[in-house]
Structure formats: C-alpha cells, structure tokens
Coordinates of C-alpha atoms and ligand atoms in Angstrom, one line a residue:
M1 CA -0.4 -8.8 -3.3
C2 CA -0.1 -9.7 -7.0
G3 CA -0.7 -7.3 -9.8
I4 CA -2.7 -7.9 -12.9
V5 CA -2.8 -6.1 -16.2
G6 CA -4.8 -6.6 -19.4
C7 CA -4.6 -4.7 -22.7
I8 CA -6.3 -4.8 -26.1
L9 CA -4.9 -2.5 -28.8
K10 CA -7.1 -0.8 -31.3
E11 CA -4.6 -1.4 -34.2
D12 CA -3.1 -4.7 -35.1
E13 CA 0.2 -4.2 -33.3
D14 CA 2.1 -6.3 -30.8
V15 CA 0.8 -5.8 -27.3
A16 CA 3.6 -7.6 -25.4
P17 CA 6.0 -4.6 -25.0
I18 CA 3.1 -2.5 -23.6
L19 CA 1.9 -5.4 -21.4
F20 CA 5.5 -5.8 -20.1
D21 CA 5.8 -2.1 -19.5
C22 CA 2.6 -1.9 -17.6
I23 CA 3.2 -5.0 -15.4
S24 CA 6.7 -3.8 -14.6
K25 CA 5.1 -0.8 -13.0
L26 CA 3.3 -3.1 -10.6
E27 CA 6.4 -4.9 -9.4
Y28 CA 5.8 -3.4 -5.9
R29 CA 2.7 -5.6 -5.7
G30 CA 4.5 -8.9 -6.2
Y31 CA 8.0 -9.8 -7.2
D32 CA 8.4 -13.5 -7.0
S33 CA 7.2 -14.4 -10.5
I34 CA 6.0 -12.8 -13.7
G35 CA 4.0 -14.0 -16.7
L36 CA 2.3 -12.8 -19.9
A37 CA -0.3 -14.4 -22.1
T38 CA -1.1 -13.1 -25.6
F39 CA -3.2 -14.4 -28.4
S40 CA -2.4 -14.9 -32.1
D41 CA -2.8 -17.5 -34.8
N42 CA -5.7 -19.1 -32.9
K43 CA -3.4 -19.9 -30.0
I44 CA -2.7 -18.5 -26.5
H45 CA 1.1 -17.9 -26.1
I46 CA 2.5 -17.9 -22.6
K47 CA 5.8 -16.9 -21.1
K48 CA 6.2 -17.1 -17.4
D49 CA 8.6 -18.0 -14.6
K50 CA 9.6 -17.4 -11.1
G51 CA 12.1 -14.6 -10.3
K52 CA 12.3 -10.8 -10.5
I53 CA 11.0 -9.2 -13.7
I54 CA 14.4 -8.4 -15.0
E55 CA 15.7 -11.9 -14.5
V56 CA 12.7 -13.6 -16.2
D57 CA 12.9 -11.1 -19.0
N58 CA 16.6 -11.8 -19.6
K59 CA 15.8 -15.4 -19.8
L60 CA 12.5 -15.4 -21.8
N61 CA 12.5 -12.1 -23.7
L62 CA 9.0 -11.2 -22.5
T63 CA 8.4 -8.4 -25.0
D64 CA 8.8 -10.8 -27.9
M65 CA 5.3 -12.4 -28.1
P66 CA 2.8 -12.2 -30.9
G67 CA -0.7 -10.7 -30.7
S68 CA -2.5 -7.4 -30.1
F69 CA -4.2 -8.3 -26.8
G70 CA -3.2 -10.1 -23.7
I71 CA -2.9 -10.3 -20.0
A72 CA 0.0 -10.2 -17.5
H73 CA 0.7 -10.9 -13.8
V74 CA 3.3 -10.3 -11.1
R75 CA 3.0 -12.7 -8.2
W76 CA 3.2 -12.5 -4.5
A77 CA 2.8 -16.2 -3.6
T78 CA 0.0 -17.3 -1.3
H79 CA -0.8 -20.8 -2.4
G80 CA 2.2 -22.7 -3.7
D81 CA 5.9 -21.8 -3.7
P82 CA 7.2 -19.3 -6.3
S83 CA 7.8 -21.6 -9.3
K84 CA 7.2 -21.6 -13.1
M85 CA 4.3 -24.0 -12.6
N86 CA 2.6 -21.8 -10.0
S87 CA 3.2 -18.5 -11.9
H88 CA 0.3 -16.9 -13.7
P89 CA -1.3 -16.8 -16.3
H90 CA -3.0 -20.2 -15.6
V91 CA -4.8 -22.1 -18.3
D92 CA -7.2 -25.0 -18.7
E93 CA -5.7 -28.2 -19.9
E94 CA -6.6 -27.6 -23.5
N95 CA -5.0 -24.1 -23.4
T96 CA -8.3 -22.5 -24.5
V97 CA -8.6 -20.1 -21.5
A98 CA -5.9 -18.1 -19.8
V99 CA -6.5 -16.2 -16.5
V100 CA -4.6 -13.8 -14.3
H101 CA -5.8 -13.4 -10.7
N102 CA -5.2 -11.2 -7.7
G103 CA -6.7 -12.4 -4.4
I104 CA -7.4 -15.7 -2.8
I105 CA -10.1 -18.3 -3.7
E106 CA -11.0 -19.7 -0.3
N107 CA -13.0 -22.8 -1.6
Y108 CA -10.5 -23.8 -4.3
L109 CA -9.8 -27.2 -2.7
E110 CA -13.4 -28.4 -2.9
I111 CA -13.7 -27.0 -6.5
K112 CA -10.5 -28.7 -7.5
E113 CA -11.7 -32.0 -6.0
K114 CA -15.0 -31.8 -7.9
L115 CA -13.4 -30.8 -11.2
T116 CA -10.8 -33.6 -10.8
L117 CA -13.6 -36.1 -10.5
E118 CA -15.1 -34.7 -13.7
G119 CA -11.7 -35.4 -15.4
H120 CA -9.9 -32.0 -15.2
V121 CA -6.2 -32.3 -14.7
F122 CA -4.4 -29.6 -12.6
K123 CA -0.8 -28.7 -12.9
S124 CA -0.1 -26.2 -10.2
E125 CA -0.6 -25.9 -6.4
T126 CA -2.4 -22.6 -6.8
D127 CA -5.9 -21.6 -5.9
T128 CA -6.2 -19.7 -9.1
E129 CA -5.9 -22.7 -11.5
V130 CA -9.6 -23.6 -10.7
I131 CA -10.7 -20.4 -12.5
P132 CA -9.6 -21.3 -16.1
H133 CA -10.9 -24.8 -15.6
L134 CA -14.3 -23.5 -14.5
I135 CA -14.5 -21.0 -17.4
Q136 CA -13.6 -23.8 -19.8
K137 CA -16.2 -26.1 -18.3
F138 CA -18.9 -23.4 -18.7
M139 CA -17.8 -22.6 -22.2
D140 CA -18.0 -26.3 -23.0
E141 CA -21.6 -26.0 -21.8
K142 CA -22.1 -23.3 -24.5
F143 CA -21.8 -20.2 -22.3
D144 CA -19.9 -17.3 -24.0
L145 CA -16.8 -16.0 -22.2
E146 CA -18.7 -13.3 -20.4
H147 CA -21.3 -15.7 -19.0
A148 CA -18.7 -18.4 -18.3
V149 CA -16.9 -15.8 -16.1
R150 CA -20.2 -14.9 -14.5
K151 CA -21.0 -18.6 -13.8
T152 CA -17.5 -19.0 -12.4
I153 CA -17.9 -16.2 -9.9
E154 CA -21.1 -17.8 -8.7
V155 CA -18.9 -20.8 -7.7
I156 CA -15.8 -19.3 -6.3
E157 CA -15.6 -17.7 -2.8
G158 CA -13.0 -15.2 -1.6
A159 CA -11.3 -12.2 -3.0
Y160 CA -10.5 -11.7 -6.6
A161 CA -9.7 -9.4 -9.5
I162 CA -9.5 -11.6 -12.6
A163 CA -8.9 -11.1 -16.3
A164 CA -9.5 -13.9 -18.8
I165 CA -9.0 -14.5 -22.5
S166 CA -10.1 -17.4 -24.6
T167 CA -9.2 -18.9 -28.0
R168 CA -12.9 -19.5 -28.5
E169 CA -13.7 -15.7 -28.4
P170 CA -10.6 -13.9 -29.6
N171 CA -10.1 -10.1 -29.4
K172 CA -11.8 -9.9 -26.1
I173 CA -10.8 -9.7 -22.4
V174 CA -13.4 -10.3 -19.7
A175 CA -12.7 -9.2 -16.2
T176 CA -14.4 -8.9 -12.9
R177 CA -13.6 -8.2 -9.2
K178 CA -14.7 -8.7 -5.6
D179 CA -12.6 -7.3 -2.7
S180 CA -9.5 -6.9 -4.9
P181 CA -8.8 -3.8 -6.9
L182 CA -9.3 -3.5 -10.6
I183 CA -9.4 -0.4 -12.8
V184 CA -10.2 0.0 -16.5
G185 CA -8.2 2.6 -18.5
L186 CA -9.5 4.2 -21.7
G187 CA -6.5 5.0 -23.7
E188 CA -5.9 6.5 -27.1
N189 CA -4.3 3.4 -28.5
G190 CA -6.3 0.8 -26.6
Y191 CA -8.1 -0.3 -23.5
Y192 CA -6.5 -1.4 -20.3
L193 CA -7.2 -3.3 -17.1
A194 CA -4.9 -3.0 -14.1
S195 CA -4.7 -3.6 -10.3
D196 CA -3.5 0.0 -9.8
S197 CA -3.1 3.2 -11.7
P198 CA 0.8 3.4 -11.9
A199 CA 0.6 0.5 -14.4
I200 CA -1.3 2.5 -17.0
L201 CA -0.5 6.1 -16.3
K202 CA 1.5 6.3 -19.5
Y203 CA -1.3 5.0 -21.6
A204 CA -4.6 6.0 -20.1
K205 CA -5.8 8.8 -17.9
D206 CA -9.5 8.2 -18.1
I207 CA -10.5 5.5 -15.7
I208 CA -13.6 3.5 -14.8
Y209 CA -13.8 1.7 -11.5
P210 CA -15.8 -1.5 -11.7
E211 CA -17.8 -2.5 -8.6
K212 CA -18.0 -5.9 -7.0
G213 CA -19.7 -8.4 -9.3
E214 CA -19.7 -6.2 -12.4
I215 CA -18.4 -7.9 -15.5
V216 CA -16.1 -5.8 -17.8
I217 CA -16.0 -6.8 -21.4
V218 CA -13.1 -5.2 -23.3
D219 CA -12.7 -5.4 -27.1
R220 CA -11.2 -3.2 -29.8
E221 CA -14.4 -1.1 -30.0
G222 CA -14.4 -0.2 -26.3
V223 CA -15.5 -1.2 -22.9
I224 CA -18.9 -2.4 -21.7
V225 CA -19.7 -3.1 -18.1
H226 CA -22.6 -5.3 -17.1
D227 CA -24.3 -5.7 -13.7
E228 CA -25.3 -9.1 -12.3
F229 CA -28.6 -9.0 -14.3
D230 CA -26.7 -8.4 -17.6
N231 CA -27.8 -4.7 -17.7
V232 CA -25.3 -2.2 -19.1
V233 CA -24.0 0.0 -16.3
N234 CA -23.3 3.6 -17.2
K235 CA -20.0 4.0 -15.5
Q236 CA -18.6 7.4 -14.6
I237 CA -15.3 8.2 -16.2
E238 CA -12.8 9.8 -13.8
T239 CA -9.5 11.4 -14.8
I240 CA -6.3 10.6 -12.9
N241 CA -4.2 13.7 -12.2
W242 CA -1.0 11.8 -11.6
T243 CA 1.7 11.9 -14.3
P244 CA 3.7 8.9 -15.6
E245 CA 6.9 10.5 -14.4
M246 CA 5.6 10.4 -10.8
A247 CA 5.8 6.6 -11.0
E248 CA 9.4 6.7 -12.3
K249 CA 12.6 6.8 -10.3
E250 CA 13.7 10.0 -12.1
G251 CA 17.4 9.4 -11.5
Y252 CA 17.2 8.2 -7.9
E253 CA 18.6 4.7 -7.1
H254 CA 15.4 3.5 -5.5
F255 CA 11.8 4.6 -5.2
M256 CA 12.2 4.8 -1.4
I257 CA 14.8 7.5 -1.5
K258 CA 13.0 9.4 -4.2
E259 CA 9.8 9.3 -2.1
I260 CA 11.7 10.4 1.1
N261 CA 12.9 13.4 -0.9
E262 CA 9.3 14.2 -2.0
Q263 CA 8.0 14.7 1.5
A264 CA 8.1 18.4 1.7
T265 CA 6.0 18.6 -1.5
A266 CA 3.6 15.9 -0.1
V267 CA 3.0 18.1 2.9
T268 CA 2.6 21.3 0.9
N269 CA 0.1 19.7 -1.5
T270 CA -1.8 18.0 1.3
L271 CA -2.3 21.3 3.1
T272 CA -4.5 22.3 0.2
Q273 CA -7.2 20.0 1.7
K274 CA -8.1 22.5 4.4
E275 CA -11.3 23.6 2.8
N276 CA -12.5 20.1 2.1
I277 CA -11.8 19.2 5.7
Q278 CA -13.8 22.2 7.0
E279 CA -16.7 21.1 4.9
I280 CA -16.5 17.5 6.3
I281 CA -16.4 18.8 9.8
D282 CA -19.4 21.1 9.2
D283 CA -21.3 18.2 7.7
V284 CA -20.5 15.7 10.5
G285 CA -21.9 18.1 13.1
D286 CA -22.0 16.8 16.7
L287 CA -18.9 14.7 17.2
Q288 CA -18.5 12.9 20.5
R289 CA -15.8 10.4 19.7
V290 CA -13.3 9.7 17.0
C291 CA -12.1 6.2 16.3
F292 CA -9.2 5.6 13.9
V293 CA -8.9 2.2 12.2
A294 CA -5.7 1.3 10.2
C295 CA -2.8 -1.1 9.8
G296 CA 1.0 -0.8 9.8
T297 CA 2.4 2.7 9.1
S298 CA -1.1 4.1 8.8
Y299 CA -1.8 2.8 12.3
H300 CA 1.2 4.8 13.6
A301 CA -0.2 7.9 11.9
S302 CA -3.5 7.2 13.6
L303 CA -1.8 7.0 17.0
T304 CA -0.4 10.5 16.5
G305 CA -4.0 11.5 15.7
K306 CA -5.2 10.3 19.1
Y307 CA -2.6 12.4 21.0
L308 CA -3.5 15.4 18.9
I309 CA -7.2 15.2 18.8
E310 CA -7.5 14.4 22.5
S311 CA -5.1 17.1 23.6
I312 CA -6.1 20.0 21.3
A313 CA -9.8 19.2 20.5
G314 CA -10.7 17.4 23.8
I315 CA -12.6 14.7 21.9
P316 CA -12.1 11.1 23.1
T317 CA -10.2 9.2 20.4
D318 CA -9.4 5.5 20.0
V319 CA -7.1 3.8 17.6
I320 CA -7.9 0.3 16.6
L321 CA -5.9 -2.1 14.4
A322 CA -8.2 -2.9 11.5
S323 CA -7.7 -6.7 12.0
E324 CA -8.9 -6.4 15.6
F325 CA -11.7 -4.0 14.9
K326 CA -14.6 -6.5 15.3
Y327 CA -14.2 -6.5 19.1
S328 CA -15.0 -2.8 19.3
V329 CA -18.1 -2.8 17.2
N330 CA -20.5 -2.6 20.1
T331 CA -19.1 0.7 21.2
L332 CA -19.8 2.6 18.0
N333 CA -22.8 4.9 17.5
D334 CA -23.9 7.7 15.2
K335 CA -21.9 10.3 17.2
T336 CA -18.7 8.5 16.5
L337 CA -16.6 9.4 13.4
V338 CA -14.7 6.3 12.3
V339 CA -11.6 7.3 10.4
F340 CA -9.9 4.9 8.1
I341 CA -6.3 5.7 7.2
S342 CA -4.8 3.9 4.3
Q343 CA -2.2 4.6 1.6
S344 CA -3.7 2.2 -0.9
G345 CA -7.3 2.4 0.1
E346 CA -7.5 -1.3 -0.7
T347 CA -6.2 -3.0 2.5
A348 CA -8.5 -6.0 3.1
D349 CA -8.5 -5.7 6.9
S350 CA -9.5 -2.0 6.7
L351 CA -12.2 -2.6 4.1
K352 CA -13.8 -5.3 6.2
A353 CA -13.9 -2.9 9.2
L354 CA -15.2 -0.1 7.0
D355 CA -18.2 -2.2 6.0
V356 CA -19.0 -2.8 9.6
A357 CA -18.5 0.8 10.7
N358 CA -20.7 2.1 7.9
Q359 CA -23.7 0.3 9.6
T360 CA -23.6 2.5 12.7
S361 CA -21.4 5.5 12.3
K362 CA -20.2 8.2 9.9
T363 CA -17.0 7.1 8.2
L364 CA -14.1 9.1 6.8
G365 CA -11.3 7.8 4.6
I366 CA -7.9 9.4 4.6
V367 CA -6.5 7.8 1.5
N368 CA -3.7 8.4 -1.1
V369 CA -5.0 6.4 -4.0
A370 CA -7.9 8.1 -5.8
G371 CA -10.8 5.9 -6.7
S372 CA -9.7 3.1 -4.4
A373 CA -12.2 1.0 -2.5
I374 CA -12.1 3.0 0.7
T375 CA -12.7 6.3 -1.2
R376 CA -15.8 4.7 -2.7
R377 CA -17.2 3.2 0.4
A378 CA -16.6 5.9 3.1
D379 CA -19.0 8.7 3.7
Y380 CA -16.3 11.4 3.5
V381 CA -12.8 11.4 1.9
I382 CA -9.6 13.3 2.4
Q383 CA -7.2 12.5 -0.3
T384 CA -3.6 12.8 0.8
Q385 CA -1.7 14.5 -2.0
A386 CA 1.5 12.5 -1.9
G387 CA 1.4 11.2 -5.5
P388 CA 2.0 7.5 -6.3
E389 CA 4.1 5.7 -3.8
I390 CA 5.9 2.7 -5.2
G391 CA 8.4 1.7 -2.5
V392 CA 6.9 -0.9 -0.3
A393 CA 7.9 1.0 2.8
A394 CA 5.5 3.9 3.3
T395 CA 7.3 7.2 3.7
K396 CA 5.8 10.3 1.9
T397 CA 2.3 8.9 2.4
Y398 CA 3.0 8.7 6.1
V399 CA 3.8 12.4 6.4
A400 CA 0.9 13.2 4.1
Q401 CA -1.4 11.2 6.4
L402 CA 0.0 13.1 9.4
T403 CA -0.6 16.4 7.6
S404 CA -4.3 15.5 7.0
I405 CA -4.7 14.5 10.6
Y406 CA -3.1 17.7 11.8
L407 CA -5.3 19.8 9.5
F408 CA -8.3 17.9 10.7
A409 CA -7.4 18.5 14.4
A410 CA -6.5 22.2 13.8
V411 CA -9.7 22.9 11.9
L412 CA -11.8 21.0 14.4
S413 CA -10.4 23.0 17.3
K414 CA -10.0 26.3 15.3
N415 CA -6.4 26.3 16.3
E416 CA -4.8 29.0 14.1
E417 CA -1.4 28.6 15.8
L418 CA -1.2 25.0 14.8
L419 CA -2.2 25.9 11.3
S420 CA 0.7 28.3 11.0
E421 CA 3.1 25.8 12.5
L422 CA 2.1 23.4 9.8
E423 CA 3.0 25.8 7.1
K424 CA 6.6 25.7 8.3
V425 CA 6.9 21.9 8.1
P426 CA 8.0 21.6 4.4
A427 CA 11.1 23.8 5.1
F428 CA 11.9 21.9 8.2
I429 CA 11.8 18.6 6.3
D430 CA 14.1 20.0 3.6
E431 CA 16.6 21.0 6.2
V432 CA 16.7 17.4 7.5
L433 CA 17.2 16.1 4.0
E434 CA 20.3 18.3 3.6
Q435 CA 21.9 16.0 6.2
D436 CA 21.6 13.0 3.9
D437 CA 25.4 12.5 3.6
F438 CA 25.9 12.7 7.3
I439 CA 23.1 10.2 8.0
K440 CA 24.4 7.9 5.3
E441 CA 27.9 7.9 6.9
L442 CA 26.3 7.4 10.3
S443 CA 24.4 4.4 9.2
K444 CA 27.6 2.5 8.5
R445 CA 28.3 2.5 12.3
Y446 CA 25.5 0.0 12.9
N447 CA 26.5 -2.8 10.7
Y448 CA 27.1 -5.0 13.7
A449 CA 23.6 -4.4 15.2
R450 CA 21.0 -7.2 15.4
D451 CA 18.5 -5.3 17.6
F452 CA 17.6 -1.6 17.8
F453 CA 15.4 0.2 20.3
Y454 CA 13.5 3.4 19.5
L455 CA 12.2 5.6 22.4
G456 CA 9.9 8.5 22.5
R457 CA 7.2 10.0 24.7
G458 CA 3.9 11.6 23.9
Y459 CA 3.8 12.7 20.2
S460 CA 7.2 11.1 19.7
Y461 CA 6.0 7.6 20.8
P462 CA 4.3 6.8 17.5
T463 CA 7.4 8.2 15.7
A464 CA 9.5 5.6 17.7
L465 CA 7.1 2.9 16.5
E466 CA 7.2 4.0 12.9
G467 CA 11.1 4.4 13.0
A468 CA 11.3 0.8 14.2
L469 CA 8.9 -0.5 11.6
K470 CA 10.8 1.2 8.8
L471 CA 14.0 -0.5 10.0
K472 CA 12.7 -4.0 10.4
E473 CA 10.6 -4.2 7.2
I474 CA 13.5 -3.3 4.9
S475 CA 16.7 -4.1 6.7
Y476 CA 15.4 -7.3 8.5
I477 CA 17.0 -6.0 11.7
H478 CA 14.9 -6.3 14.7
G479 CA 13.6 -2.9 15.8
E480 CA 11.4 -2.2 18.8
G481 CA 9.6 1.0 19.4
Y482 CA 8.8 1.9 23.0
A483 CA 7.1 4.6 25.0
A484 CA 10.3 5.9 26.7
G485 CA 8.7 5.7 30.2
E486 CA 7.7 2.1 29.7
L487 CA 11.2 0.7 29.2
K488 CA 11.8 0.4 32.9
H489 CA 8.8 -1.9 33.2
G490 CA 10.5 -4.8 31.5
P491 CA 12.4 -4.2 28.3
L492 CA 15.3 -2.4 30.1
A493 CA 16.5 -6.0 30.9
L494 CA 17.4 -6.3 27.2
I495 CA 19.7 -3.2 27.1
D496 CA 23.3 -4.4 26.9
E497 CA 26.7 -3.1 26.0
G498 CA 26.6 -1.5 22.5
I499 CA 22.9 -2.1 21.7
P500 CA 21.7 0.9 19.5
V501 CA 19.0 2.9 21.2
V502 CA 17.5 5.8 19.2
V503 CA 16.0 8.5 21.4
I504 CA 13.6 11.1 20.0
L505 CA 14.0 14.2 22.0
P506 CA 12.4 17.3 20.6
P507 CA 12.3 20.4 22.8
G508 CA 9.1 20.5 24.9
D509 CA 7.2 19.2 27.9
N510 CA 8.5 15.6 27.7
Y511 CA 12.1 16.6 27.2
R512 CA 13.4 16.2 30.8
K513 CA 11.7 12.9 31.4
T514 CA 12.9 11.4 28.1
M515 CA 16.4 12.7 28.9
S516 CA 16.3 10.6 32.1
N517 CA 15.3 7.6 30.1
L518 CA 18.2 8.3 27.8
E519 CA 20.5 8.3 30.8
E520 CA 19.0 5.0 32.0
V521 CA 19.9 3.2 28.8
K522 CA 23.3 4.9 28.5
S523 CA 24.3 3.8 32.0
R524 CA 23.6 0.2 30.9
G525 CA 26.0 0.5 28.0
A526 CA 23.6 1.4 25.1
N527 CA 25.0 3.1 22.0
V528 CA 22.7 6.1 22.0
L529 CA 21.7 7.9 18.8
A530 CA 19.6 11.0 19.7
L531 CA 17.4 13.2 17.6
G532 CA 17.1 16.6 19.1
A533 CA 17.3 20.3 18.7
E534 CA 20.4 21.7 17.1
G535 CA 22.5 23.5 19.7
D536 CA 21.3 21.3 22.6
E537 CA 24.7 21.0 24.3
S538 CA 23.5 18.7 27.1
L539 CA 22.2 16.2 24.6
K540 CA 25.6 16.2 22.8
T541 CA 27.4 15.3 26.0
K542 CA 25.0 12.5 26.9
A543 CA 24.4 10.7 23.5
D544 CA 27.0 8.9 21.4
V545 CA 25.8 10.8 18.4
V546 CA 23.1 13.4 17.7
I547 CA 21.2 14.2 14.5
P548 CA 20.4 17.9 14.9
I549 CA 17.0 19.2 14.0
N550 CA 15.9 22.9 13.7
P551 CA 15.1 24.0 17.3
D552 CA 12.0 25.7 16.1
V553 CA 10.4 22.3 15.4
K554 CA 8.0 22.2 18.4
E555 CA 7.2 19.0 20.1
I556 CA 3.6 19.1 18.7
I557 CA 4.7 19.1 15.1
A558 CA 7.8 17.0 15.7
P559 CA 6.2 13.8 14.3
L560 CA 6.2 15.3 10.8
V561 CA 9.9 16.1 10.8
Y562 CA 11.6 13.7 13.2
I563 CA 10.5 10.7 11.2
V564 CA 12.6 11.8 8.2
P565 CA 16.0 11.0 9.7
L566 CA 14.6 7.6 10.9
Q567 CA 13.5 6.8 7.3
L568 CA 17.0 7.7 6.0
I569 CA 18.7 5.6 8.7
A570 CA 16.5 2.6 7.8
Y571 CA 17.2 3.2 4.1
Y572 CA 21.0 3.5 4.4
I573 CA 21.4 0.6 6.8
T574 CA 19.4 -1.5 4.3
L575 CA 21.8 -0.6 1.5
E576 CA 24.8 -1.4 3.8
K577 CA 23.2 -4.9 4.3
G578 CA 22.9 -5.3 0.5
H579 CA 19.1 -5.6 0.5
D580 CA 16.6 -3.9 -1.9
P581 CA 14.7 -1.3 0.1
D582 CA 11.9 -1.1 -2.5
K583 CA 11.0 -4.8 -2.4
P584 CA 11.5 -6.3 1.0
K585 CA 11.1 -10.0 1.2
N586 CA 7.7 -11.4 2.1
L587 CA 6.0 -8.0 1.8
A588 CA 3.8 -6.4 -0.8
K589 CA 2.7 -2.8 -1.1
C590 CA -1.0 -3.5 -0.9
V591 CA -2.3 -6.2 1.4
T592 CA -5.6 -7.4 -0.2
V593 CA -6.0 -10.5 2.0
E594 CA -7.1 -10.7 5.6
Ligands
LIG601 O1 -2.3 0.8 2.3 P1 -2.4 0.9 3.7 O2 -1.9 2.1 4.3 O3 -3.7 0.5 4.3 O4 -1.4 -0.3 4.2 C1 -1.2 -0.6 5.6 C2 0.1 -1.3 5.8 O5 0.0 -2.5 5.1 C3 1.3 -0.5 5.4 O6 1.4 0.7 6.1 C4 2.6 -1.3 5.7 O7 2.8 -1.4 7.1 C5 3.8 -0.7 5.0 N1 4.6 -1.6 4.5 C6 4.6 0.2 6.0 O8 5.7 0.7 5.4

C-alpha cells in the first residue's frame, strides 16, 4: 500500500544509492511507480515515473542524483492511474517542498478546491498533492517546516505516513503519521525513515516507533520527536533482531519460494513462544469466549483456531472478518479474549476493530512484524517467529500463525499430546518440500484450467480456503474453497468434465465422508488431485493424482503440513502462466486502507 523512505547521511555523501536500495526493499508494498527526491545546490531534484523499479531505474538512473538527504516512494495507486504525473514525490508549484505519502487523504477534494481558489495550481490526480501545497502555504505564513507539517495535519483527514523536505530548511526531513506505519532508524552513517523494517535492515537496527500525531524531525545531528504540544518525547529505542539477509532472495528465484522453504524453521522458531503464551493465559484468567478477528490468509488461520479451541479446550470461539467486525461489538464483554491475527500488524481493517475491542475486552495480537501498530495497541502479543515475509502471498507467516494458535490451544487445555505432535511438524514440512520437483511437474497439467475447487472437512476446510486463495491471488485463476459436505448443496452443479478439484484427505475421523465427496465429483467428470497419506491405496485408485504426505500427520495437525503442497501448486502454476508470484497485480503486502 505504498512505501516511503527518508534518509539523511551524517557525512556529505550522495544519498541516492542508499535511498534507492532502501526503497527497492519495499517493492512488495507498491510496484506501479517509483520516485526519489534529493536536495543539493538549493534545489530539490526529482526523478520519478510509472513502472517497476528496475524499468524506471534503467530509464532514469535513479542512483545518480546529488545530495546527502532525500525521500523516496513506491506507489500502489489509489487516487489517479499509475503515471509519471501521479508518482511521488509530489511538490508545490514552486518546487520548494517535496513530500512522499502512504495512506489516503479523505478530504483532499475540498482542500484542493479551497487551495485552487487561493491560486494554487495542481498537476496530478492524487490526494497526496494537497500536502506539499499546504506545507508551502504554511511556510509562506512564516511557519518553519516542522510547524507547517503540524498545521497541515490539522487540516488533512484520513490515514498517512508522510515525509517532507523543503528548500527553505535544508538538511532536515520532517515526518509524521496517523494510521499508516512509519519507523525511524538510527544508523551509524545516518538516520532513516521507512514504512517497514526490511527497507533499512542493512543500515539501522535501532528503531523508534513514532505514535499517531507525533512529529519526527531528522537532521544530521540526530532525531527529535515532538508531541502535539511541542514537548520532546523520550522515545524508547528498540533493536530489531532480523538480519539484512533475511530480506534477500538468497539464491531463490522468488521470495515466495524462499519463504515456502523457510516454513519448517518458522514453526521451530515460533514454538519457542510457549512460555510467553503460558504467561498470557495465566494473566487473562477466566476466559469464557475467544473471538478471532482477521483478514485474508490470517482469517483462514483464525478459522483453524476456532475448530481447535472449541474441540480441545471447549471454549466457544468465533471468527470475524475485521471489515465486518462492527456488527458483533455488542456481544463482547470482559470475559471475551479478542485475538487479532495479522502478518503485518498494520492492516487498517484489523486496527479499526482492535480499537473497538479494546474498549470492552482483553485483546491479544498474533503478529509477525515487531513494533507494528497491533503489537503496540493490543493488551498481549505473541510474535510469530517467521522472519520478514516479502512475497505478497502469505506462506511462512501462515504456518507460524497456525503454530501460535496450536500452542495457545494446547497450553490452554494442558494438552501434552498435541504439544508433542507439534514438535514433529518441521520434519513433516521438510518431507513435503522434498517433493518440489514432482509438484512442479504436476502443475504443468493444469495449464488449461480456468476454475479450481478445493475441498476439505473439519480442520481441512480452512486449508481448502487458503489453498484456493493462494491460487487466485497469484495465478489469477479462479479458485473456490468449500467445506466438502457443502458441495452438494449447490456448487456441485458447477462440476464438469475435467474441472480440477483438489481434495484434502488426511487420515482421521473425516476421511470416509470426504472420500464420498471425492467420489461425487469424480463421477461428474472432475479431474481430482488428492492430498492424502502415503500408502493409501484406495485413494490412489479413486483420484487422478495423489500428493502423498507422511501417514503420521494426524488430522488435527494436518493444516500445518497439507497447506505446503497447495502453496507449491499455486506457485508453479503461476510460473507456468508467466506471472510474477511475488507481486500479483492489484495487490499489496500490507493493506493500510479500509
Ligand atoms: O498483514 P495481515 O495478515 O493483516 O494481512 C491480511 C491480508 O491482507 C493478507 O493475509 C492477504 O490476504 C495476503 N495477500 C494473503 O496471501
């Protein structure tokens, strides 16, 4: 959802190569345009255009810009098509102020109208362009950059993280945020601003997290944060334990396949959270209801949580899409634990719901990104230990979320057997990954397909939903996940000769019934791809093809293992189609608008 970066170097060196390196690491947040602004010789220099980073760099040579401080942006268009004119940084008409922005200014039309009447001339269709014009207007009224930014945020409504530079106050970057992420990095060679930590991992490990409405003033001497009354805020410095290599492809063709291959480690590392989870459970005390709130893949992890907590801990559990949460507010009370699951910890829909839930209930965030908004606003936090995830399609963070939920349920119900099953999961995942070549070959068989169905019962139903989401978001093939028993209540009418149906069939209580569902679709001509226990001869005779999984993977832990082949299928089908799995069209990694 757009990424912003700012950097001011302590020495008089060119900042453009560093800005470019940092902003390139945020390509997962927006990849329709890129732009940089630097300052030197009393001028703001700007290079920007629509297109992927590499294309724009080939055309404009983005690392060749003068000046030791500047700002940069990658765009995921909301207002106005991807175009050079709409790319950031945006400036006022005299080129005295340049701004990068992540978020949406909801009242930009009325501001634009007013400023136009005052003589301002706008060049773009963006909401952002009002910001440099407002800052310029307030600087004309003799406010310094910091206070011009402060006056600007009194006028604008919506979500924003902004960074601004001005020719009238060189060697300074002023930044602020509300409902969009912004971090400040204290590096050895300079000071950094960024939407997300992968941008600056190489340069700064010590991080400050500005709160809503705080103004960050960065110059060569350091960083000062002011609250809304101009008081200096003593910010806590936190150290990130991710390494720069974690945010690199490290020899893999795409981040997605690298991250699929890191899943066993993500599970192992997340299992270390057991003690933290025990402390949370002890502190929460009497718990009569659990309510998960999430979006997308995190919602599917939550659905698995409902099956698990209700069946092994006997606690009523609901799962609510964050964007639909407001209709359930009246059912919350102080005996409800509201659990927010999110990879980024910055999803706008989830944050909105969290603020509401905090008023009545205890809240827990299960989040991958340390220091993100959910971690700062929830009462309790479990940090999934998946490391940075760059591919837009969530993979390793999904299994890490599941691991946290399983640990939570096992600790809550004192279920030692489940805990020991969890320990085996990393090895099971690695066994599936050994079938990479087989799954790659298999994926070529589906080049003709326009629709896929995914069927699973019980614990395998959320896996079916997640398998279908992976396929559709990166390959653009329609995929539909169904509870296997529900198919006959309508969608069976869609099953035709050759339509691919993926059936998830781990050994366990649901096996026989799901097998009947497999036969229903097979007898109507479906091309059945089954996931089941290695050595299941009956499955081999009934399905067109089987991906064998270790028979020791019990139904209850199957979601952690059976998702892996589905991720691989989505990945390889996407490659067959010639699409980029890391950057699917229209999508961004972190959705900071409602
Ligand atoms: O960062 P979050 O987990 O809150 O994000 C929620 C969804 O936007 C996210 O899971 C999305 O569905 C992914 N693209 C799925 O791969």
